[in-house]
Amino acid sequence: MASSSVSARPNWPASRAGAVLTIDLAAIAANYRALDARTPGAICAAVVKADAYGLGAAHVAPVLEKAGARQFFVAHVDEGLALRESLSPAARITVLHGARPDALEDCVRSGLRPVLNSLEQISQLRALARRLGHTLDAVLQLDTGMSRFGLSRADVQCLVQEPDRLEGISLSLIMSHLACADTPENPANREQLEAFLAAAAILPAAPLSLAASSGIFLEPAFHQSLVRPGAALYGVAPNAAGPNPLAPVVTLAAHILQIRTLSKGDRVGYGLTWRADGPRRVATLATGYADGFARQGAEKGCAWFKGQRLPVLGRISMDSMTVDISDIPEGQIAPDDTVELLNASHGVDAVAQAEGTIGYEVLTSLGRRYHRVYENQPQNT
Ligand SMILES: *Cc1c(COP(=O)(O)O)cnc(C)c1O
């Protein structure tokens, strides 16, 4: 019975939600192909950690596989186990954090390749290989300056002096991560590349990987054997300066709940921080900070209606925000219309700028309450 009432109103799930998040799968596929084409000598992997940066790995990963990706990276073992269900058995899944000792066997038995970030993780995998009686595939990560993950220079020396530590381990990749790749002129990029190549030169030979999204837009020397883009696949700009060469992926359309007319002196929102200097028309939108729009971005925040900018007024609430619609002629906008909080020309990077953060954080903060529409599913070809 419920299903018949749903089918009678095809837009019903969308109109129940405060906002509709549309994810353009063809744009993600196009971004993958563009990044792959930019790195002709390298394998282009796909980073789908944090549920494909909040966009839904179960929907996104198969599209990336269809677009040509054969290697996928996640952060946690659990993410890898879930991802296995979405990909063909041939897809190679690497777990960036590696596995804690009691999860390592599950990780390996499920066909997930762990990253080894420390001598402890190396000895745990060696012990498991010995116990299982066969060689295990792994990625070795080196710290080349970020002081976050991977073997230190002293750890590398230790491995060189005691090669038995790698017994039973087949290193199919040696990787590191750039700290400043979004600022191409930063000398730290070259320093990390040189430190990486110097360390790799004394370790057992393996393909190398250094570049994530921003690194792909540095010189080809940074590409090495495999590149690991995440954010760029989802349309985030690879560096702050200059135009974004990637296709926009997300659109967010929020419902208008109410429209009201204010007189001079009327105030808006918690703390009554905004005061009308004359008559204004305002709309309350069904999206707030619980949906990923940071409170601190309010003063520079905006929505869009048919190309017109609608500034946010006052503070953003948990479930709503208020925007100025005075520039839209009366009768041309009404409750139940939608306005855009993200669109092709005002994307996650623009929202990030208003909020004082980066597009990555806006993307991964997008709420769980949106009605999600996956459009332009690539056809089987
Ligand atoms: C997240 C991550 C990536 C992907 O980074 P983007 O900047 O999103 O392309 C690549 N490598 C490592 C080690 C990461 O943690």
Short mmCIF file of C-alpha atoms and ligand atoms in Angstrom, two decimals:
data_model
loop_
_atom_site.label_atom_id
_atom_site.label_comp_id
_atom_site.label_asym_id
_atom_site.label_seq_id
_atom_site.Cartn_x
_atom_site.Cartn_y
_atom_site.Cartn_z
CA MET A 1 0.00 0.00 0.00
CA ALA A 2 2.79 2.32 0.90
CA SER A 3 4.48 1.57 -2.40
CA SER A 4 1.42 2.51 -4.47
CA SER A 5 1.23 5.92 -2.79
CA VAL A 6 4.95 6.40 -3.43
CA SER A 7 4.72 5.50 -7.11
CA ALA A 8 1.77 7.87 -7.53
CA ARG A 9 4.09 10.70 -6.52
CA PRO A 10 7.47 10.11 -8.15
CA ASN A 11 8.99 13.18 -6.50
CA TRP A 12 7.86 12.16 -3.07
CA PRO A 13 11.24 11.13 -1.58
CA ALA A 14 12.79 14.35 -2.88
CA SER A 15 10.06 16.54 -1.46
CA ARG A 16 10.25 14.86 1.95
CA ALA A 17 13.90 15.82 2.29
CA GLY A 18 15.10 19.34 3.03
CA ALA A 19 17.38 19.34 0.00
CA VAL A 20 18.32 17.22 -2.98
CA LEU A 21 21.97 16.37 -3.60
CA THR A 22 22.59 15.42 -7.22
CA ILE A 23 25.78 13.56 -8.05
CA ASP A 24 26.81 13.49 -11.70
CA LEU A 25 28.38 10.08 -12.24
CA ALA A 26 29.39 10.88 -15.83
CA ALA A 27 31.35 13.90 -14.53
CA ILE A 28 33.21 11.62 -12.10
CA ALA A 29 34.03 9.23 -14.95
CA ALA A 30 35.16 12.17 -17.13
CA ASN A 31 37.38 13.46 -14.32
CA TYR A 32 38.95 10.02 -13.93
CA ARG A 33 39.68 9.86 -17.67
CA ALA A 34 41.12 13.40 -17.66
CA LEU A 35 43.47 12.59 -14.76
CA ASP A 36 44.46 9.30 -16.37
CA ALA A 37 45.21 11.12 -19.65
CA ARG A 38 47.37 13.65 -17.78
CA THR A 39 49.58 10.89 -16.39
CA PRO A 40 50.36 8.73 -19.43
CA GLY A 41 53.29 6.89 -17.86
CA ALA A 42 51.47 6.04 -14.65
CA ILE A 43 48.58 3.89 -13.46
CA CYS A 44 45.74 6.12 -12.31
CA ALA A 45 44.20 4.69 -9.15
CA ALA A 46 41.09 6.07 -7.43
CA VAL A 47 40.85 7.10 -3.78
CA VAL A 48 37.37 6.35 -2.43
CA LYS A 49 37.97 6.67 1.32
CA ALA A 50 35.36 8.35 3.54
CA ASP A 51 32.59 6.85 1.38
CA ALA A 52 34.05 8.39 -1.78
CA TYR A 53 34.47 11.74 -0.02
CA GLY A 54 30.87 11.61 1.11
CA LEU A 55 29.36 10.93 -2.31
CA GLY A 56 28.66 7.21 -1.80
CA ALA A 57 31.37 4.68 -2.62
CA ALA A 58 28.84 1.99 -3.56
CA HIS A 59 27.60 4.21 -6.41
CA VAL A 60 30.86 5.91 -7.32
CA ALA A 61 33.39 3.06 -7.26
CA PRO A 62 31.70 0.91 -9.96
CA VAL A 63 31.57 3.99 -12.22
CA LEU A 64 35.29 4.54 -11.69
CA GLU A 65 35.96 0.89 -12.42
CA LYS A 66 33.96 1.16 -15.63
CA ALA A 67 35.96 4.28 -16.53
CA GLY A 68 39.16 2.23 -16.28
CA ALA A 69 40.28 2.33 -12.64
CA ARG A 70 41.74 -0.98 -11.49
CA GLN A 71 43.22 0.14 -8.18
CA PHE A 72 41.32 1.69 -5.28
CA PHE A 73 42.46 3.19 -1.99
CA VAL A 74 40.52 3.46 1.26
CA ALA A 75 41.67 4.51 4.73
CA HIS A 76 40.23 1.75 6.92
CA VAL A 77 39.86 -2.03 6.71
CA ASP A 78 36.09 -1.68 7.17
CA GLU A 79 35.90 0.65 4.18
CA GLY A 80 37.82 -1.90 2.13
CA LEU A 81 35.52 -4.76 3.14
CA ALA A 82 32.47 -2.71 2.14
CA LEU A 83 34.10 -1.64 -1.14
CA ARG A 84 34.81 -5.29 -2.11
CA GLU A 85 31.05 -5.74 -2.51
CA SER A 86 30.90 -2.95 -5.11
CA LEU A 87 33.81 -3.97 -7.35
CA SER A 88 34.79 -6.89 -9.52
CA PRO A 89 37.08 -9.47 -7.88
CA ALA A 90 39.97 -8.25 -10.05
CA ALA A 91 39.94 -4.77 -8.52
CA ARG A 92 42.85 -4.17 -6.20
CA ILE A 93 41.95 -2.44 -2.92
CA THR A 94 44.63 -0.89 -0.72
CA VAL A 95 44.09 0.14 2.90
CA LEU A 96 46.08 3.31 3.62
CA HIS A 97 46.13 2.94 7.41
CA GLY A 98 47.03 -0.72 7.19
CA ALA A 99 45.43 -3.01 9.74
CA ARG A 100 45.69 -3.29 13.50
CA PRO A 101 47.15 -6.65 14.54
CA ASP A 102 43.82 -8.31 15.28
CA ALA A 103 42.33 -7.15 11.94
CA LEU A 104 45.33 -8.01 9.76
CA GLU A 105 44.35 -11.58 8.93
CA ASP A 106 40.79 -10.52 7.97
CA CYS A 107 42.27 -7.77 5.85
CA VAL A 108 44.59 -10.11 3.96
CA ARG A 109 42.07 -12.95 3.63
CA SER A 110 39.55 -10.51 2.14
CA GLY A 111 42.00 -9.59 -0.56
CA LEU A 112 42.75 -6.13 0.83
CA ARG A 113 46.33 -4.93 0.45
CA PRO A 114 47.63 -3.25 3.60
CA VAL A 115 49.91 -0.24 3.64
CA LEU A 116 52.80 -0.80 6.03
CA ASN A 117 53.45 2.43 7.87
CA SER A 118 55.86 1.27 10.58
CA LEU A 119 58.40 -1.41 11.43
CA GLU A 120 55.76 -2.87 13.80
CA GLN A 121 53.27 -3.28 10.95
CA ILE A 122 56.02 -4.90 8.87
CA SER A 123 56.82 -7.45 11.56
CA GLN A 124 53.12 -8.19 12.08
CA LEU A 125 52.69 -8.94 8.37
CA ARG A 126 55.87 -11.02 8.30
CA ALA A 127 54.54 -13.08 11.22
CA LEU A 128 51.22 -13.58 9.43
CA ALA A 129 52.97 -14.61 6.19
CA ARG A 130 54.98 -17.17 8.13
CA ARG A 131 51.88 -18.50 9.83
CA LEU A 132 49.90 -18.72 6.57
CA GLY A 133 52.88 -20.21 4.77
CA HIS A 134 52.84 -17.90 1.77
CA THR A 135 54.04 -14.50 0.61
CA LEU A 136 51.76 -11.53 1.25
CA ASP A 137 51.38 -8.49 -0.94
CA ALA A 138 51.78 -5.04 0.67
CA VAL A 139 52.54 -1.37 0.08
CA LEU A 140 55.35 0.32 1.97
CA GLN A 141 54.84 3.95 2.93
CA LEU A 142 57.76 6.29 3.59
CA ASP A 143 57.57 9.54 5.53
CA THR A 144 59.31 12.14 3.38
CA GLY A 145 58.50 15.20 5.44
CA MET A 146 54.89 15.26 6.58
CA SER A 147 55.55 13.42 9.87
CA ARG A 148 52.22 11.68 9.63
CA PHE A 149 52.50 8.18 8.21
CA GLY A 150 55.24 5.88 7.07
CA LEU A 151 58.77 4.81 7.81
CA SER A 152 61.23 7.42 9.00
CA ARG A 153 64.69 7.67 7.49
CA ALA A 154 66.04 5.68 10.44
CA ASP A 155 63.40 2.98 9.85
CA VAL A 156 64.46 2.74 6.20
CA GLN A 157 68.10 2.33 7.27
CA CYS A 158 66.99 -0.42 9.62
CA LEU A 159 65.21 -2.25 6.76
CA VAL A 160 68.27 -1.91 4.55
CA GLN A 161 70.52 -3.36 7.23
CA GLU A 162 68.09 -6.11 8.17
CA PRO A 163 66.39 -7.19 4.92
CA ASP A 164 64.99 -10.28 6.68
CA ARG A 165 62.38 -8.00 8.19
CA LEU A 166 60.64 -8.16 4.80
CA GLU A 167 60.70 -11.95 4.59
CA GLY A 168 57.41 -13.27 3.21
CA ILE A 169 56.35 -9.80 2.11
CA SER A 170 56.10 -8.83 -1.53
CA LEU A 171 56.29 -5.04 -1.89
CA SER A 172 54.11 -4.22 -4.87
CA LEU A 173 54.32 -0.44 -4.30
CA ILE A 174 56.38 2.06 -2.33
CA MET A 175 54.54 5.30 -1.62
CA SER A 176 54.76 8.63 0.11
CA HIS A 177 52.51 11.68 0.30
CA LEU A 178 53.13 15.34 -0.55
CA ALA A 179 52.36 18.01 2.04
CA CYS A 180 52.28 21.07 -0.26
CA ALA A 181 51.30 19.83 -3.71
CA ASP A 182 48.48 22.42 -3.92
CA THR A 183 51.17 25.12 -4.05
CA PRO A 184 53.27 24.05 -7.06
CA GLU A 185 56.07 26.58 -6.47
CA ASN A 186 56.66 25.37 -2.91
CA PRO A 187 60.23 23.96 -2.64
CA ALA A 188 58.97 21.30 -0.20
CA ASN A 189 57.58 19.41 -3.21
CA ARG A 190 61.03 18.87 -4.77
CA GLU A 191 62.55 18.12 -1.39
CA GLN A 192 59.99 15.38 -0.77
CA LEU A 193 60.48 13.94 -4.27
CA GLU A 194 64.25 13.79 -3.75
CA ALA A 195 63.95 12.26 -0.28
CA PHE A 196 61.50 9.70 -1.68
CA LEU A 197 63.71 8.68 -4.62
CA ALA A 198 66.79 8.47 -2.39
CA ALA A 199 65.04 6.16 0.08
CA ALA A 200 63.45 4.04 -2.64
CA ALA A 201 66.86 3.59 -4.29
CA ILE A 202 68.20 1.62 -1.32
CA LEU A 203 65.07 -0.49 -0.78
CA PRO A 204 64.00 -3.54 -2.82
CA ALA A 205 62.84 -2.38 -6.26
CA ALA A 206 59.10 -1.69 -6.53
CA PRO A 207 56.81 0.67 -8.44
CA LEU A 208 56.61 4.10 -6.81
CA SER A 209 53.72 6.43 -5.99
CA LEU A 210 53.83 9.99 -4.67
CA ALA A 211 51.12 12.11 -6.27
CA ALA A 212 47.52 12.57 -5.13
CA SER A 213 45.18 15.00 -6.95
CA SER A 214 47.35 18.10 -6.68
CA GLY A 215 50.55 16.18 -7.40
CA ILE A 216 49.10 15.19 -10.79
CA PHE A 217 49.28 18.88 -11.72
CA LEU A 218 53.00 19.10 -10.87
CA GLU A 219 55.71 18.08 -13.36
CA PRO A 220 55.68 14.47 -14.66
CA ALA A 221 58.60 13.60 -12.33
CA PHE A 222 56.04 13.54 -9.54
CA HIS A 223 53.82 10.98 -11.27
CA GLN A 224 56.13 7.96 -10.98
CA SER A 225 54.37 4.57 -11.49
CA LEU A 226 51.00 5.24 -9.91
CA VAL A 227 48.96 8.35 -9.02
CA ARG A 228 46.29 8.40 -6.31
CA PRO A 229 43.68 11.09 -6.95
CA GLY A 230 40.68 11.45 -4.68
CA ALA A 231 39.33 15.00 -4.46
CA ALA A 232 39.92 15.83 -8.14
CA LEU A 233 37.69 12.92 -9.17
CA TYR A 234 34.87 14.64 -7.29
CA GLY A 235 35.49 18.04 -8.88
CA VAL A 236 37.56 19.72 -6.16
CA ALA A 237 40.14 22.18 -7.55
CA PRO A 238 43.67 20.71 -7.43
CA ASN A 239 45.22 24.02 -6.48
CA ALA A 240 43.93 27.25 -5.06
CA ALA A 241 45.17 29.50 -7.87
CA GLY A 242 43.86 29.34 -11.41
CA PRO A 243 40.79 27.85 -13.02
CA ASN A 244 39.59 24.40 -12.01
CA PRO A 245 40.24 22.01 -14.92
CA LEU A 246 37.87 19.36 -13.52
CA ALA A 247 34.18 18.89 -14.19
CA PRO A 248 31.77 19.87 -11.40
CA VAL A 249 30.12 16.83 -9.82
CA VAL A 250 27.61 17.94 -7.18
CA THR A 251 24.51 20.13 -7.17
CA LEU A 252 22.56 20.82 -4.02
CA ALA A 253 19.03 22.24 -4.22
CA ALA A 254 17.39 23.26 -0.93
CA HIS A 255 13.65 23.70 -0.44
CA ILE A 256 12.23 27.05 0.61
CA LEU A 257 10.10 26.50 3.72
CA GLN A 258 8.76 30.02 4.24
CA ILE A 259 8.95 33.47 2.74
CA ARG A 260 8.33 36.62 4.78
CA THR A 261 8.60 40.37 4.38
CA LEU A 262 10.67 42.34 6.86
CA SER A 263 10.43 46.02 7.77
CA LYS A 264 13.32 48.29 8.64
CA GLY A 265 14.73 47.23 12.02
CA ASP A 266 13.50 43.61 11.92
CA ARG A 267 16.17 41.13 12.89
CA VAL A 268 17.02 37.60 11.78
CA GLY A 269 18.19 34.40 13.44
CA TYR A 270 19.84 33.31 16.68
CA GLY A 271 21.43 36.18 18.51
CA LEU A 272 19.46 38.60 16.29
CA THR A 273 22.77 39.40 14.63
CA TRP A 274 21.35 40.73 11.33
CA ARG A 275 19.06 43.78 11.16
CA ALA A 276 17.14 45.00 8.09
CA ASP A 277 18.07 48.53 6.99
CA GLY A 278 14.85 48.76 5.00
CA PRO A 279 12.08 46.52 3.68
CA ARG A 280 13.38 43.08 2.69
CA ARG A 281 11.98 39.77 1.58
CA VAL A 282 13.61 36.71 3.07
CA ALA A 283 13.31 32.97 2.55
CA THR A 284 13.98 30.24 5.10
CA LEU A 285 15.72 27.21 3.57
CA ALA A 286 15.50 23.65 4.88
CA THR A 287 19.27 23.18 5.21
CA GLY A 288 21.50 24.04 8.16
CA TYR A 289 24.76 23.25 9.86
CA ALA A 290 23.63 19.69 10.60
CA ASP A 291 23.63 19.27 6.81
CA GLY A 292 27.19 20.47 6.43
CA PHE A 293 26.94 24.26 6.10
CA ALA A 294 29.28 25.61 8.75
CA ARG A 295 27.94 28.30 11.05
CA GLN A 296 31.08 30.35 10.65
CA GLY A 297 30.53 30.67 6.88
CA ALA A 298 27.27 32.57 7.26
CA GLU A 299 28.42 36.14 6.53
CA LYS A 300 29.88 35.17 3.15
CA GLY A 301 27.46 32.33 2.44
CA CYS A 302 24.86 32.46 -0.31
CA ALA A 303 22.34 30.52 -2.32
CA TRP A 304 21.43 30.91 -6.00
CA PHE A 305 18.11 31.19 -7.77
CA LYS A 306 18.13 31.30 -11.59
CA GLY A 307 21.59 32.83 -11.58
CA GLN A 308 20.81 35.44 -8.87
CA ARG A 309 22.91 35.45 -5.72
CA LEU A 310 20.93 35.27 -2.47
CA PRO A 311 23.11 36.25 0.53
CA VAL A 312 22.70 34.36 3.81
CA LEU A 313 21.30 36.61 6.56
CA GLY A 314 22.18 36.11 10.22
CA ARG A 315 23.34 32.84 11.73
CA ILE A 316 22.90 29.42 10.22
CA SER A 317 20.70 27.18 12.39
CA MET A 318 20.91 23.43 12.74
CA ASP A 319 18.16 22.70 10.22
CA SER A 320 17.69 25.97 8.37
CA MET A 321 19.21 29.17 7.11
CA THR A 322 17.68 32.44 5.95
CA VAL A 323 18.55 34.13 2.65
CA ASP A 324 17.73 37.52 1.16
CA ILE A 325 15.41 37.21 -1.86
CA SER A 326 14.66 40.95 -2.20
CA ASP A 327 16.22 41.01 -5.69
CA ILE A 328 13.82 38.36 -7.03
CA PRO A 329 10.55 39.96 -8.18
CA GLU A 330 7.56 39.00 -6.06
CA GLY A 331 5.60 36.14 -7.58
CA GLN A 332 8.71 34.63 -9.16
CA ILE A 333 9.78 32.72 -6.07
CA ALA A 334 7.55 30.85 -3.62
CA PRO A 335 7.65 28.31 -0.81
CA ASP A 336 8.40 24.82 -2.18
CA ASP A 337 10.63 26.27 -4.87
CA THR A 338 14.24 25.23 -4.52
CA VAL A 339 17.37 27.34 -4.48
CA GLU A 340 20.87 26.06 -5.14
CA LEU A 341 23.49 25.91 -2.41
CA LEU A 342 25.98 24.15 -4.70
CA ASN A 343 26.00 24.31 -8.48
CA ALA A 344 28.42 24.17 -11.40
CA SER A 345 29.65 27.75 -10.94
CA HIS A 346 29.41 27.86 -7.13
CA GLY A 347 30.84 24.54 -5.99
CA VAL A 348 32.42 23.11 -2.87
CA ASP A 349 35.53 25.28 -3.28
CA ALA A 350 33.44 28.48 -3.28
CA VAL A 351 31.55 27.38 -0.17
CA ALA A 352 34.87 26.45 1.42
CA GLN A 353 36.22 29.91 0.78
CA ALA A 354 33.23 31.46 2.59
CA GLU A 355 33.68 29.07 5.50
CA GLY A 356 37.44 29.46 5.75
CA THR A 357 38.14 25.82 4.92
CA ILE A 358 38.89 23.63 1.88
CA GLY A 359 36.60 21.97 -0.67
CA TYR A 360 37.55 18.56 0.77
CA GLU A 361 35.97 19.43 4.08
CA VAL A 362 32.79 20.84 2.54
CA LEU A 363 32.41 17.72 0.39
CA THR A 364 32.99 15.23 3.21
CA SER A 365 30.67 17.23 5.53
CA LEU A 366 27.68 17.12 3.18
CA GLY A 367 24.82 15.81 5.24
CA ARG A 368 23.17 12.46 5.53
CA ARG A 369 19.66 13.95 5.35
CA TYR A 370 19.70 14.93 1.70
CA HIS A 371 17.72 13.04 -0.86
CA ARG A 372 20.45 11.80 -3.18
CA VAL A 373 20.07 11.51 -6.90
CA TYR A 374 22.75 9.77 -8.95
CA GLU A 375 22.45 11.03 -12.51
CA ASN A 376 24.12 10.22 -15.82
CA GLN A 377 24.96 6.65 -14.90
CA PRO A 378 27.38 5.63 -17.66
CA GLN A 379 25.97 2.97 -19.98
CA ASN A 380 27.63 -0.42 -20.40
CA THR A 381 29.88 -0.03 -23.38
C1 LIG B 1 43.50 10.99 0.80
C2 LIG B 1 44.76 10.52 0.21
C3 LIG B 1 44.95 10.59 -1.19
C4 LIG B 1 44.00 11.31 -2.10
O1 LIG B 1 44.22 12.68 -1.90
P1 LIG B 1 43.49 13.79 -2.78
O2 LIG B 1 44.19 15.03 -2.40
O3 LIG B 1 42.07 13.78 -2.33
O4 LIG B 1 43.64 13.43 -4.18
C5 LIG B 1 46.09 10.04 -1.72
N1 LIG B 1 47.02 9.45 -0.92
C6 LIG B 1 46.88 9.40 0.43
C7 LIG B 1 47.95 8.78 1.23
C8 LIG B 1 45.76 9.95 1.03
O5 LIG B 1 45.64 9.91 2.35
#
